[in-house]
CSV table of C-alpha atoms and ligand atoms in Angstrom, one decimal:
chain,number,residue,atom,x,y,z
A,1,MET,CA,140.3,60.8,256.4
A,2,ILE,CA,138.6,57.8,256.5
A,3,LYS,CA,134.8,57.8,256.9
A,4,LYS,CA,133.6,54.3,255.7
A,5,VAL,CA,135.5,50.8,255.6
A,6,LEU,CA,135.2,48.1,253.1
A,7,ILE,CA,136.4,44.8,254.8
A,8,ALA,CA,137.2,42.6,251.8
A,9,ASN,CA,137.1,39.3,253.7
A,10,ARG,CA,134.3,37.0,255.7
A,11,GLY,CA,134.4,35.1,259.2
A,12,GLU,CA,136.1,35.9,262.4
A,13,ILE,CA,138.4,38.3,260.9
A,14,ALA,CA,135.9,40.2,259.1
A,15,LEU,CA,134.0,40.6,262.6
A,16,ARG,CA,137.1,41.5,264.2
A,17,ILE,CA,137.7,44.4,262.1
A,18,MET,CA,134.5,45.5,262.0
A,19,ARG,CA,134.5,46.1,265.7
A,20,THR,CA,137.2,48.2,266.0
A,21,CYS,CA,135.9,50.4,263.0
A,22,HIS,CA,132.5,50.7,264.8
A,23,GLU,CA,134.3,52.0,267.8
A,24,MET,CA,136.0,54.6,266.0
A,25,GLY,CA,133.1,55.7,264.5
A,26,LEU,CA,133.6,54.5,260.9
A,27,LYS,CA,130.7,52.6,258.8
A,28,THR,CA,131.6,49.3,257.4
A,29,VAL,CA,130.3,47.7,254.1
A,30,ALA,CA,130.4,43.7,254.2
A,31,VAL,CA,131.0,41.9,251.1
A,32,PHE,CA,129.7,38.4,250.6
A,33,SER,CA,129.8,35.5,248.6
A,34,THR,CA,126.0,33.9,248.1
A,35,ALA,CA,127.5,31.0,250.6
A,36,ASP,CA,127.8,33.6,253.3
A,37,ARG,CA,124.4,35.5,253.2
A,38,ASP,CA,123.4,34.1,256.8
A,39,SER,CA,126.9,35.1,258.1
A,40,LEU,CA,127.2,37.5,261.2
A,41,HIS,CA,129.5,39.9,259.1
A,42,VAL,CA,126.8,40.5,256.6
A,43,ARG,CA,124.5,41.1,259.9
A,44,PHE,CA,126.5,43.4,262.0
A,45,SER,CA,127.9,45.6,258.9
A,46,ASP,CA,126.2,49.0,258.4
A,47,GLU,CA,125.8,47.6,254.6
A,48,ALA,CA,126.4,44.4,252.4
A,49,VAL,CA,126.8,43.6,248.9
A,50,CYS,CA,126.7,40.0,247.3
A,51,ILE,CA,130.1,39.5,245.3
A,52,GLY,CA,129.4,36.6,243.5
A,53,PRO,CA,129.2,32.5,243.8
A,54,PRO,CA,130.8,30.6,247.1
A,55,GLU,CA,133.8,29.8,245.2
A,56,SER,CA,136.6,32.1,246.4
A,57,ARG,CA,137.9,32.9,243.1
A,58,ASP,CA,134.7,34.3,241.6
A,59,SER,CA,133.9,36.3,244.9
A,60,TYR,CA,136.4,37.2,247.6
A,61,LEU,CA,139.4,36.9,245.2
A,62,ARG,CA,137.9,39.3,242.6
A,63,PRO,CA,139.8,42.4,242.6
A,64,ASP,CA,137.0,44.1,240.2
A,65,ARG,CA,134.0,43.1,242.1
A,66,ILE,CA,135.3,44.2,245.3
A,67,ILE,CA,136.1,47.7,243.9
A,68,ALA,CA,132.9,47.9,242.3
A,69,ALA,CA,131.1,47.1,245.7
A,70,ALA,CA,133.5,49.9,247.2
A,71,GLU,CA,132.6,52.5,244.4
A,72,VAL,CA,128.5,51.7,244.9
A,73,THR,CA,128.5,52.2,248.5
A,74,GLY,CA,131.0,55.1,249.1
A,75,ALA,CA,133.7,53.3,250.8
A,76,ASP,CA,137.0,55.2,251.3
A,77,ALA,CA,139.4,52.5,252.2
A,78,ILE,CA,139.4,48.5,251.9
A,79,HIS,CA,140.4,46.5,255.0
A,80,PRO,CA,141.5,43.1,253.1
A,81,GLY,CA,142.3,41.1,256.8
A,82,TYR,CA,144.0,38.1,256.2
A,83,GLY,CA,144.5,35.2,253.3
A,84,PHE,CA,142.4,36.4,249.9
A,85,LEU,CA,143.3,39.5,248.2
A,86,SER,CA,145.8,40.7,251.6
A,87,GLU,CA,149.0,40.2,250.4
A,88,ASN,CA,148.1,41.1,246.3
A,89,ALA,CA,150.5,44.1,245.5
A,90,ALA,CA,148.0,44.2,242.0
A,91,PHE,CA,145.3,45.1,243.9
A,92,SER,CA,147.1,46.8,246.7
A,93,GLU,CA,147.9,49.1,243.1
A,94,ILE,CA,144.1,48.9,242.0
A,95,CYS,CA,142.7,50.3,244.9
A,96,ALA,CA,145.1,53.4,244.8
A,97,ASP,CA,144.2,54.2,241.1
A,98,HIS,CA,140.5,54.2,242.2
A,99,LYS,CA,141.4,56.7,245.5
A,100,ILE,CA,140.4,54.0,247.6
A,101,LYS,CA,143.1,53.9,250.9
A,102,PHE,CA,144.1,50.0,250.8
A,103,ILE,CA,144.7,49.1,254.8
A,104,GLY,CA,147.8,47.6,254.6
A,105,ALA,CA,151.5,47.7,253.3
A,106,SER,CA,152.4,49.3,250.0
A,107,PRO,CA,152.6,47.7,246.8
A,108,GLU,CA,156.6,48.1,246.8
A,109,ASN,CA,156.6,46.3,250.0
A,110,ILE,CA,154.0,43.7,249.2
A,111,ARG,CA,156.0,42.7,245.9
A,112,LEU,CA,159.6,43.1,247.6
A,113,MET,CA,158.4,40.8,250.6
A,114,GLY,CA,156.5,38.5,248.4
A,115,ASN,CA,160.0,37.5,246.9
A,116,LYS,CA,161.4,35.5,249.3
A,117,SER,CA,164.8,35.8,247.8
A,118,PHE,CA,164.8,39.3,247.5
A,119,ALA,CA,163.3,39.6,250.8
A,120,LYS,CA,166.4,37.7,252.1
A,121,LYS,CA,168.8,40.1,250.4
A,122,THR,CA,166.8,43.3,251.4
A,123,MET,CA,167.3,42.2,255.2
A,124,LEU,CA,171.0,40.8,255.1
A,125,ALA,CA,171.4,44.5,253.6
A,126,ALA,CA,170.0,46.0,256.7
A,127,GLY,CA,172.0,44.4,258.9
A,128,VAL,CA,169.3,41.2,259.9
A,129,PRO,CA,170.4,38.2,260.8
A,130,VAL,CA,170.0,35.5,257.5
A,131,VAL,CA,170.4,32.0,257.1
A,132,PRO,CA,174.0,31.4,255.5
A,133,GLY,CA,173.0,30.6,251.7
A,134,SER,CA,173.5,31.5,248.3
A,135,ASP,CA,173.3,35.5,247.2
A,136,GLY,CA,170.1,35.2,246.1
A,137,GLU,CA,168.5,33.2,243.1
A,138,VAL,CA,170.9,30.3,241.9
A,139,ALA,CA,170.3,29.8,237.9
A,140,THR,CA,171.8,26.3,237.6
A,141,PRO,CA,171.8,23.0,239.6
A,142,GLU,CA,175.9,23.3,239.0
A,143,GLU,CA,176.0,27.0,240.2
A,144,GLY,CA,173.7,25.8,243.4
A,145,LEU,CA,176.0,22.2,244.0
A,146,LYS,CA,178.9,24.7,244.2
A,147,VAL,CA,177.5,27.1,247.1
A,148,ALA,CA,175.6,23.7,248.9
A,149,GLU,CA,179.4,21.9,248.7
A,150,GLU,CA,181.0,25.2,250.0
A,151,MET,CA,178.5,25.6,252.6
A,152,GLY,CA,178.2,21.8,253.7
A,153,PHE,CA,175.1,19.6,253.9
A,154,PRO,CA,172.2,19.4,254.2
A,155,VAL,CA,170.8,22.3,252.4
A,156,MET,CA,167.3,23.8,251.7
A,157,ILE,CA,166.5,24.7,248.2
A,158,LYS,CA,163.6,27.2,248.8
A,159,ALA,CA,161.1,28.9,245.7
A,160,SER,CA,161.8,32.8,245.5
A,161,ALA,CA,157.9,32.5,245.2
A,162,GLY,CA,157.1,30.2,247.6
A,163,GLY,CA,156.4,30.6,251.6
A,164,GLY,CA,154.9,29.3,254.1
A,165,GLY,CA,156.3,26.1,253.7
A,166,ARG,CA,155.4,25.9,249.9
A,167,GLY,CA,158.4,24.9,247.3
A,168,MET,CA,161.0,24.1,249.3
A,169,ARG,CA,163.3,20.9,249.0
A,170,LEU,CA,165.7,19.3,251.5
A,171,ALA,CA,169.2,17.9,249.9
A,172,THR,CA,171.2,15.9,251.9
A,173,GLY,CA,174.0,15.4,249.6
A,174,SER,CA,175.7,15.8,246.7
A,175,ASP,CA,174.5,12.9,245.2
A,176,GLU,CA,170.6,14.0,245.6
A,177,PHE,CA,171.3,18.0,245.0
A,178,GLU,CA,171.0,18.2,241.2
A,179,ARG,CA,167.3,15.8,241.3
A,180,GLN,CA,166.1,18.0,244.2
A,181,PHE,CA,167.0,21.2,242.7
A,182,LYS,CA,165.2,20.3,239.5
A,183,THR,CA,161.9,19.2,241.8
A,184,ALA,CA,161.9,22.4,243.7
A,185,SER,CA,162.2,24.6,240.5
A,186,ALA,CA,159.5,22.5,238.4
A,187,GLU,CA,157.2,22.7,241.1
A,188,ALA,CA,158.0,26.3,241.6
A,189,GLY,CA,157.3,26.6,238.2
A,190,SER,CA,154.2,25.4,237.9
A,191,ALA,CA,152.6,26.4,241.1
A,192,PHE,CA,153.8,30.2,241.2
A,193,GLY,CA,155.0,30.7,237.5
A,194,ASN,CA,158.4,31.5,238.8
A,195,GLU,CA,161.0,29.0,238.6
A,196,GLY,CA,163.6,30.8,241.0
A,197,VAL,CA,165.3,29.1,243.6
A,198,TYR,CA,167.7,29.7,246.1
A,199,ILE,CA,169.9,27.7,248.6
A,200,GLU,CA,170.5,27.9,252.7
A,201,LYS,CA,171.8,25.9,255.0
A,202,PHE,CA,169.2,23.5,256.8
A,203,VAL,CA,168.7,25.0,260.2
A,204,SER,CA,167.5,21.3,262.4
A,205,GLY,CA,164.4,21.5,264.5
A,206,PRO,CA,164.1,25.4,264.9
A,207,ARG,CA,161.3,27.3,266.6
A,208,HIS,CA,159.5,29.8,264.7
A,209,ILE,CA,158.9,33.0,266.4
A,210,GLU,CA,157.4,36.0,265.1
A,211,ILE,CA,158.0,39.5,265.9
A,212,GLN,CA,154.9,42.3,265.2
A,213,VAL,CA,155.8,45.4,263.4
A,214,LEU,CA,153.9,48.5,262.7
A,215,GLY,CA,155.6,51.2,260.4
A,216,ASP,CA,154.0,54.3,259.4
A,217,GLY,CA,155.6,54.5,255.9
A,218,THR,CA,158.6,57.1,257.0
A,219,GLY,CA,160.5,54.6,258.2
A,220,SER,CA,159.4,54.9,261.9
A,221,CYS,CA,158.5,51.5,263.0
A,222,ILE,CA,157.7,50.1,266.6
A,223,HIS,CA,157.7,45.9,267.7
A,224,PHE,CA,155.0,44.4,270.2
A,225,GLY,CA,157.4,41.4,270.9
A,226,GLU,CA,157.4,38.1,269.7
A,227,ARG,CA,154.5,35.0,269.0
A,228,GLU,CA,155.8,31.4,269.7
A,229,CYS,CA,154.3,29.6,266.4
A,230,SER,CA,156.5,26.3,266.6
A,231,ILE,CA,152.7,24.2,267.1
A,232,GLN,CA,152.4,23.4,263.6
A,233,ARG,CA,151.0,20.9,261.6
A,234,ARG,CA,151.7,20.7,257.8
A,235,HIS,CA,152.6,24.9,257.9
A,236,GLN,CA,149.4,25.3,259.4
A,237,LYS,CA,149.1,26.9,263.1
A,238,LEU,CA,147.5,25.1,265.7
A,239,VAL,CA,148.6,27.1,268.9
A,240,GLU,CA,150.2,30.3,269.1
A,241,GLU,CA,151.5,32.2,272.6
A,242,SER,CA,153.2,35.4,273.3
A,243,PRO,CA,155.8,35.6,275.2
A,244,SER,CA,157.8,32.8,274.0
A,245,PRO,CA,158.6,30.4,276.8
A,246,VAL,CA,162.5,30.5,275.2
A,247,VAL,CA,162.3,34.2,275.0
A,248,ASP,CA,164.6,36.4,277.5
A,249,ALA,CA,164.1,40.1,277.6
A,250,ASN,CA,167.6,40.4,276.0
A,251,LEU,CA,166.8,38.2,273.3
A,252,ARG,CA,163.3,39.9,272.4
A,253,ALA,CA,165.1,43.4,273.0
A,254,ARG,CA,167.6,41.6,270.1
A,255,MET,CA,165.3,40.4,268.0
A,256,GLY,CA,162.6,43.3,268.0
A,257,GLU,CA,165.1,45.5,267.1
A,258,SER,CA,166.0,43.5,264.0
A,259,ALA,CA,162.6,43.0,263.1
A,260,ILE,CA,162.6,47.1,263.3
A,261,LEU,CA,165.6,47.4,261.6
A,262,GLY,CA,164.3,45.4,258.8
A,263,ALA,CA,161.0,47.0,258.2
A,264,SER,CA,162.3,50.9,258.7
A,265,SER,CA,164.6,50.1,255.8
A,266,VAL,CA,162.1,49.7,253.2
A,267,ASN,CA,160.2,52.3,255.1
A,268,TYR,CA,157.4,49.7,256.0
A,269,GLU,CA,153.5,50.9,256.4
A,270,GLY,CA,150.8,49.1,258.3
A,271,ALA,CA,151.1,45.8,260.4
A,272,GLY,CA,153.7,43.6,259.7
A,273,THR,CA,155.5,40.3,261.2
A,274,VAL,CA,158.9,39.6,260.4
A,275,GLU,CA,159.2,35.4,261.0
A,276,PHE,CA,162.4,34.0,262.4
A,277,LEU,CA,163.7,30.8,263.3
A,278,LEU,CA,165.5,30.3,266.4
A,279,ASP,CA,167.8,27.2,266.9
A,280,ASP,CA,168.8,25.1,269.6
A,281,GLN,CA,171.8,27.6,270.2
A,282,GLY,CA,169.7,30.8,270.5
A,283,ASN,CA,171.0,31.9,267.1
A,284,TYR,CA,167.7,33.3,264.9
A,285,TYR,CA,167.5,34.1,261.3
A,286,PHE,CA,165.2,35.8,259.2
A,287,MET,CA,162.5,34.0,257.3
A,288,GLU,CA,159.9,35.8,255.9
A,289,MET,CA,158.1,38.9,256.1
A,290,ASN,CA,154.3,38.6,256.3
A,291,THR,CA,152.6,42.1,255.0
A,292,ARG,CA,149.1,41.7,256.7
A,293,ILE,CA,147.7,41.1,260.1
A,294,GLN,CA,147.7,37.8,261.1
A,295,VAL,CA,145.4,35.2,262.3
A,296,GLU,CA,147.1,35.1,265.5
A,297,HIS,CA,147.4,38.7,266.5
A,298,PRO,CA,145.6,38.3,269.1
A,299,VAL,CA,147.7,37.2,271.5
A,300,THR,CA,149.9,40.1,271.2
A,301,GLU,CA,146.5,42.5,271.6
A,302,GLU,CA,146.0,40.3,274.8
A,303,VAL,CA,149.8,40.9,276.4
A,304,THR,CA,150.5,44.8,275.0
A,305,ASP,CA,146.6,46.0,275.3
A,306,CYS,CA,147.1,47.3,272.2
A,307,ASP,CA,143.9,47.3,269.2
A,308,LEU,CA,146.2,46.2,266.2
A,309,VAL,CA,143.5,47.0,263.7
A,310,GLU,CA,143.1,50.1,265.3
A,311,TYR,CA,146.3,51.0,264.6
A,312,GLN,CA,146.5,49.3,261.1
A,313,ILE,CA,143.8,51.9,260.5
A,314,ARG,CA,145.1,55.2,261.9
A,315,VAL,CA,148.6,54.7,260.2
A,316,ALA,CA,146.4,54.4,257.2
A,317,MET,CA,145.1,57.7,257.7
A,318,GLY,CA,148.4,59.2,257.9
A,319,GLU,CA,149.2,59.1,262.0
A,320,LYS,CA,152.7,59.1,262.4
A,321,VAL,CA,154.0,56.3,264.8
A,322,ARG,CA,155.7,57.4,268.0
A,323,LYS,CA,158.8,55.5,268.5
A,324,ARG,CA,158.2,53.7,272.1
A,325,ASP,CA,158.8,50.9,274.3
A,326,ILE,CA,155.7,48.6,274.5
A,327,PRO,CA,155.6,46.5,277.4
A,328,LEU,CA,154.1,42.7,277.5
A,329,LEU,CA,152.2,42.2,280.3
A,330,GLY,CA,151.2,38.2,281.7
A,331,HIS,CA,150.8,35.4,279.0
A,332,ALA,CA,148.6,34.8,276.3
A,333,ILE,CA,147.6,31.8,274.7
A,334,GLU,CA,145.3,31.0,271.6
A,335,CYS,CA,144.1,27.7,270.2
A,336,ARG,CA,142.7,27.9,266.6
A,337,ILE,CA,139.5,25.8,266.8
A,338,ASN,CA,138.9,24.3,263.2
A,339,ALA,CA,136.0,22.1,262.0
A,340,GLU,CA,138.1,19.4,261.5
A,341,ASN,CA,138.2,15.7,262.9
A,342,PRO,CA,141.8,15.4,264.7
A,343,PHE,CA,141.1,11.7,264.9
A,344,ASN,CA,140.8,11.3,261.4
A,345,ASN,CA,143.9,13.3,260.1
A,346,PHE,CA,142.2,16.8,260.6
A,347,SER,CA,139.8,15.7,257.8
A,348,PRO,CA,137.3,18.9,257.0
A,349,SER,CA,134.2,18.7,259.0
A,350,PRO,CA,131.6,21.5,257.3
A,351,GLY,CA,128.2,21.3,257.8
A,352,LEU,CA,125.2,22.6,260.6
A,353,ILE,CA,126.5,23.7,264.1
A,354,GLN,CA,123.6,22.5,266.2
A,355,THR,CA,125.0,23.5,269.7
A,356,PHE,CA,127.3,26.6,270.3
A,357,HIS,CA,128.4,27.6,273.6
A,358,PRO,CA,131.4,29.5,273.3
A,359,SER,CA,133.9,29.8,277.0
A,360,GLY,CA,133.3,32.9,278.8
A,361,GLY,CA,134.8,34.6,281.9
A,362,HIS,CA,138.0,36.4,283.1
A,363,GLY,CA,140.7,36.7,281.1
A,364,VAL,CA,138.8,34.6,278.0
A,365,ARG,CA,138.5,36.1,274.3
A,366,VAL,CA,136.5,34.0,271.6
A,367,ASP,CA,136.7,35.4,268.0
A,368,THR,CA,134.5,33.7,266.0
A,369,HIS,CA,131.7,34.4,263.3
A,370,ALA,CA,129.7,31.0,264.3
A,371,TYR,CA,126.6,30.4,266.3
A,372,ALA,CA,124.2,27.8,266.7
A,373,GLY,CA,122.4,26.9,263.8
A,374,TYR,CA,125.2,28.3,261.6
A,375,GLN,CA,126.0,26.4,258.3
A,376,ILE,CA,129.9,26.0,257.8
A,377,PRO,CA,130.5,26.1,254.0
A,378,PRO,CA,132.6,23.8,252.8
A,379,TYR,CA,134.3,26.1,250.4
A,380,TYR,CA,136.7,28.0,252.8
A,381,ASP,CA,139.3,27.9,256.0
A,382,SER,CA,138.3,25.3,258.4
A,383,MET,CA,139.0,27.4,261.2
A,384,ILE,CA,135.4,28.6,262.9
A,385,ALA,CA,136.8,30.3,266.4
A,386,LYS,CA,139.5,31.2,267.9
A,387,LEU,CA,139.7,30.9,271.4
A,388,ILE,CA,142.4,33.2,273.5
A,389,VAL,CA,143.1,33.5,276.9
A,390,ARG,CA,145.4,35.3,279.1
A,391,ALA,CA,146.7,35.3,282.4
A,392,ARG,CA,149.5,36.5,284.6
A,393,THR,CA,151.8,33.2,283.9
A,394,ARG,CA,152.1,31.0,281.1
A,395,ASP,CA,151.2,28.1,283.8
A,396,LEU,CA,148.0,30.2,285.0
A,397,ALA,CA,147.1,30.6,281.0
A,398,ILE,CA,147.3,27.2,280.6
A,399,ARG,CA,144.9,26.1,283.5
A,400,LYS,CA,143.1,29.0,282.4
A,401,MET,CA,142.8,27.0,278.7
A,402,LEU,CA,142.2,23.9,279.9
A,403,ARG,CA,139.5,25.5,281.7
A,404,ALA,CA,137.9,27.1,278.8
A,405,LEU,CA,138.3,24.5,276.6
A,406,ASP,CA,136.4,22.3,278.6
A,407,GLU,CA,133.7,24.7,278.7
A,408,PHE,CA,133.4,25.1,274.9
A,409,VAL,CA,130.6,22.8,273.4
A,410,ILE,CA,130.2,22.6,269.6
A,411,GLU,CA,127.7,19.9,268.5
A,412,GLY,CA,127.2,18.5,265.0
A,413,VAL,CA,130.3,19.0,263.5
A,414,HIS,CA,134.1,17.5,264.7
A,415,THR,CA,136.5,20.2,266.0
A,416,THR,CA,140.3,20.6,267.0
A,417,ILE,CA,138.7,20.7,271.1
A,418,PRO,CA,139.9,17.4,272.0
A,419,PHE,CA,143.5,17.9,270.3
A,420,HIS,CA,144.0,21.3,272.0
A,421,GLN,CA,143.0,19.4,275.6
A,422,GLN,CA,145.4,16.8,275.1
A,423,LEU,CA,148.0,18.8,274.0
A,424,LEU,CA,148.3,21.5,276.5
A,425,SER,CA,147.8,18.5,279.1
A,426,SER,CA,150.9,17.3,277.8
A,427,ASP,CA,154.4,17.2,279.9
A,428,ALA,CA,156.1,18.8,277.0
A,429,PHE,CA,153.8,21.4,276.2
A,430,GLN,CA,153.7,22.7,279.6
A,431,LYS,CA,157.3,22.4,280.1
A,432,GLY,CA,157.7,24.5,276.7
A,433,ASP,CA,159.4,21.6,275.5
A,434,PHE,CA,159.1,21.9,271.6
A,435,ASP,CA,159.9,22.7,268.3
A,436,THR,CA,158.5,22.8,264.9
A,437,ARG,CA,158.8,18.9,264.7
A,438,PHE,CA,156.9,18.5,267.6
A,439,LEU,CA,153.7,17.5,266.1
A,440,GLU,CA,155.1,14.9,264.3
A,441,THR,CA,155.4,12.7,266.8
A,442,PHE,CA,152.8,13.8,269.0
A,443,VAL,CA,150.5,10.7,269.6
A,444,LEU,CA,146.5,11.6,270.0
A,445,LYS,CA,145.0,9.1,272.4
A,446,PRO,CA,141.9,7.8,270.8
A,447,PRO,CA,138.4,10.1,271.9
A,448,ASN,CA,136.3,8.6,274.7
A,449,LEU,CA,133.4,7.1,273.3
B,501,LIG,C1,163.8,26.1,256.8
B,501,LIG,C2,164.1,25.1,257.8
B,501,LIG,C3,165.0,24.6,258.2
B,501,LIG,N1,166.1,25.4,257.9
B,501,LIG,N2,164.8,27.1,256.4
B,501,LIG,C4,159.1,26.5,256.9
B,501,LIG,C5,158.3,27.7,256.2
B,501,LIG,C6,159.2,28.4,255.5
B,501,LIG,N3,159.0,29.9,255.9
B,501,LIG,C7,160.5,28.1,256.2
B,501,LIG,N4,160.2,27.1,256.6
B,501,LIG,C8,161.4,26.2,257.5
B,501,LIG,N5,162.6,26.8,256.4
B,501,LIG,C9,165.9,26.5,257.0
B,501,LIG,N6,167.0,26.8,256.1
B,501,LIG,C10,163.0,24.3,258.4
B,501,LIG,C11,161.4,25.3,257.5
B,501,LIG,C12,160.1,24.7,258.5
B,501,LIG,C13,159.3,25.2,259.4
B,501,LIG,C14,159.4,26.6,259.5
B,501,LIG,C15,159.1,27.2,260.5
B,501,LIG,C16,157.7,26.4,261.3
B,501,LIG,C17,157.4,25.4,260.6
B,501,LIG,C18,158.3,24.2,259.7
B,501,LIG,C19,158.2,23.2,259.7
B,501,LIG,C20,158.8,22.6,258.6
B,501,LIG,C21,159.9,23.5,258.4
C-alpha cells in the first residue's frame, strides 16, 4: 500500500502529480533546491525537504539526497515525473533496495528502452513494424556501408544510447558514409559513454505520432490513442494534439495494437509512450519507447477523461489493468508556454513574472507553477505553463486555443505565446498539413510594437 508519495521533481509536473495524490487521499512530500524555495510545489505539499543548491546535478539529480528525504519523511513511494531521474534504471533499482516503490517502469524496462538498438530488436521480435535497417548494432564502418548499400541511400546512423534526436547522422551516399559513421560513433562515445550505432533507412518528412499505453507488469496493457507531436523545433515539442488530424479509426486501431503488442511483450509496468514515425504513404514504424509520464499527457487526459497519474499510482499499488477500449471524445490541443523569446531564436528569458493572468473558461486547462511575483530561475527548463483546450472538433479547439492565448497575460519575461498565435492562425496548421520539418520553414512575422 502507498500512503505517502515523495515527488522527485519541480515545476508544473510536481504540482500536477501532487493534485492527484491529494485527490486519492495520499500525503505528499516535495523536494526542492535552494532556487525553488518559493515554488508552489513546496507550498502545496504536506511536507518539503531541501535537497541542495540550484544546479540539477547537485539536487534533483541526486539519488542519495532524494532517498534520504524519503527516509526521513517516511514516504513509501517516489514519483519521478518527467526528466531528471524518471528514466534512470539505477535510481529505480535504488528505490527498490530501500523498499520504496518507484512509480514508473521497472529497472529492466527502463534499461531495455534506453538502448534504442535493443528496444528496436525487441519490438521487431514482438511483431511491431520497425524502420528497415541493420540487425542491431554494426561494429565497423565497413559492415555499416554494406548494410547501407544493400538497403539504398539515404540512411540514418543512430546512437544506441541516443534518443530524442541526440546522436543521429544522415548519410546520403557511399562517399560520405564512413565519415558520418565515425562522427556519429565518436559523438555517442563522448556524450553517452557508448559508441554503439545502428543503421536504418531514412524516412523523409515523417510525422511524429505517439501512442499512450498503460501496463500492469503482467503483460496486460491498454492504449489511450495517439498524440500528434510533429510541431517541434530542434527536437523540442511546442504543440501537441489528440487525435492526430491524419489518423483515422483504422490506423489508430493498428498503431494502438502495435503499441500494446510491444509493451506487453516486455511485461511493461506503468504509463509509457510508444513513438512512431508515420510516412507520407501511411506506413508507421516504431522509433522509441519512453518509460515515463510525458509533458504532453494532458491532451490524452482531455480526450479520454482519464487521470493518467492516478492510473500510474494504482498500477504501482498492484492493481491490474483491465483490457478495454478507451473511446476518444472531441479534440484537445496543448501549447507549451516557455519563457523564451520567439523573435530572438527562442533564447531563454528567465526573470521576474510581473503580471500573470492565466486563461480560463469552459474547456480550458492551465498546468503551471507560475504566479505574479514568481522569479523564473535560470537553471532549469524554460517551460512555465501548458495551455490545454478541448472542444468537440479540431476547428473548435483551434478557435478556443486562439481565444485562450489572447486572454493569457504574462508580463516581465518573453514567452512563446505570440509564436503560438501565429502558428495556430496559419493555413497549414489549420488544415493539419504539416510534418516534423514544418517549423524549419515557418517564418514568424515581427511583433507589433
Ligand atoms: C528518423 C528520421 C528519419 N528516418 N529515423 C528524431 C528523434 C529521434 N527519436 C528519431 N528522429 C528521427 N528519426 C529515420 N530512419 C527522422 C527523425 C526526425 C524527427 C522525428 C520525430 C520528430 C521530429 C524529428 C525531427 C527531425 C528528425
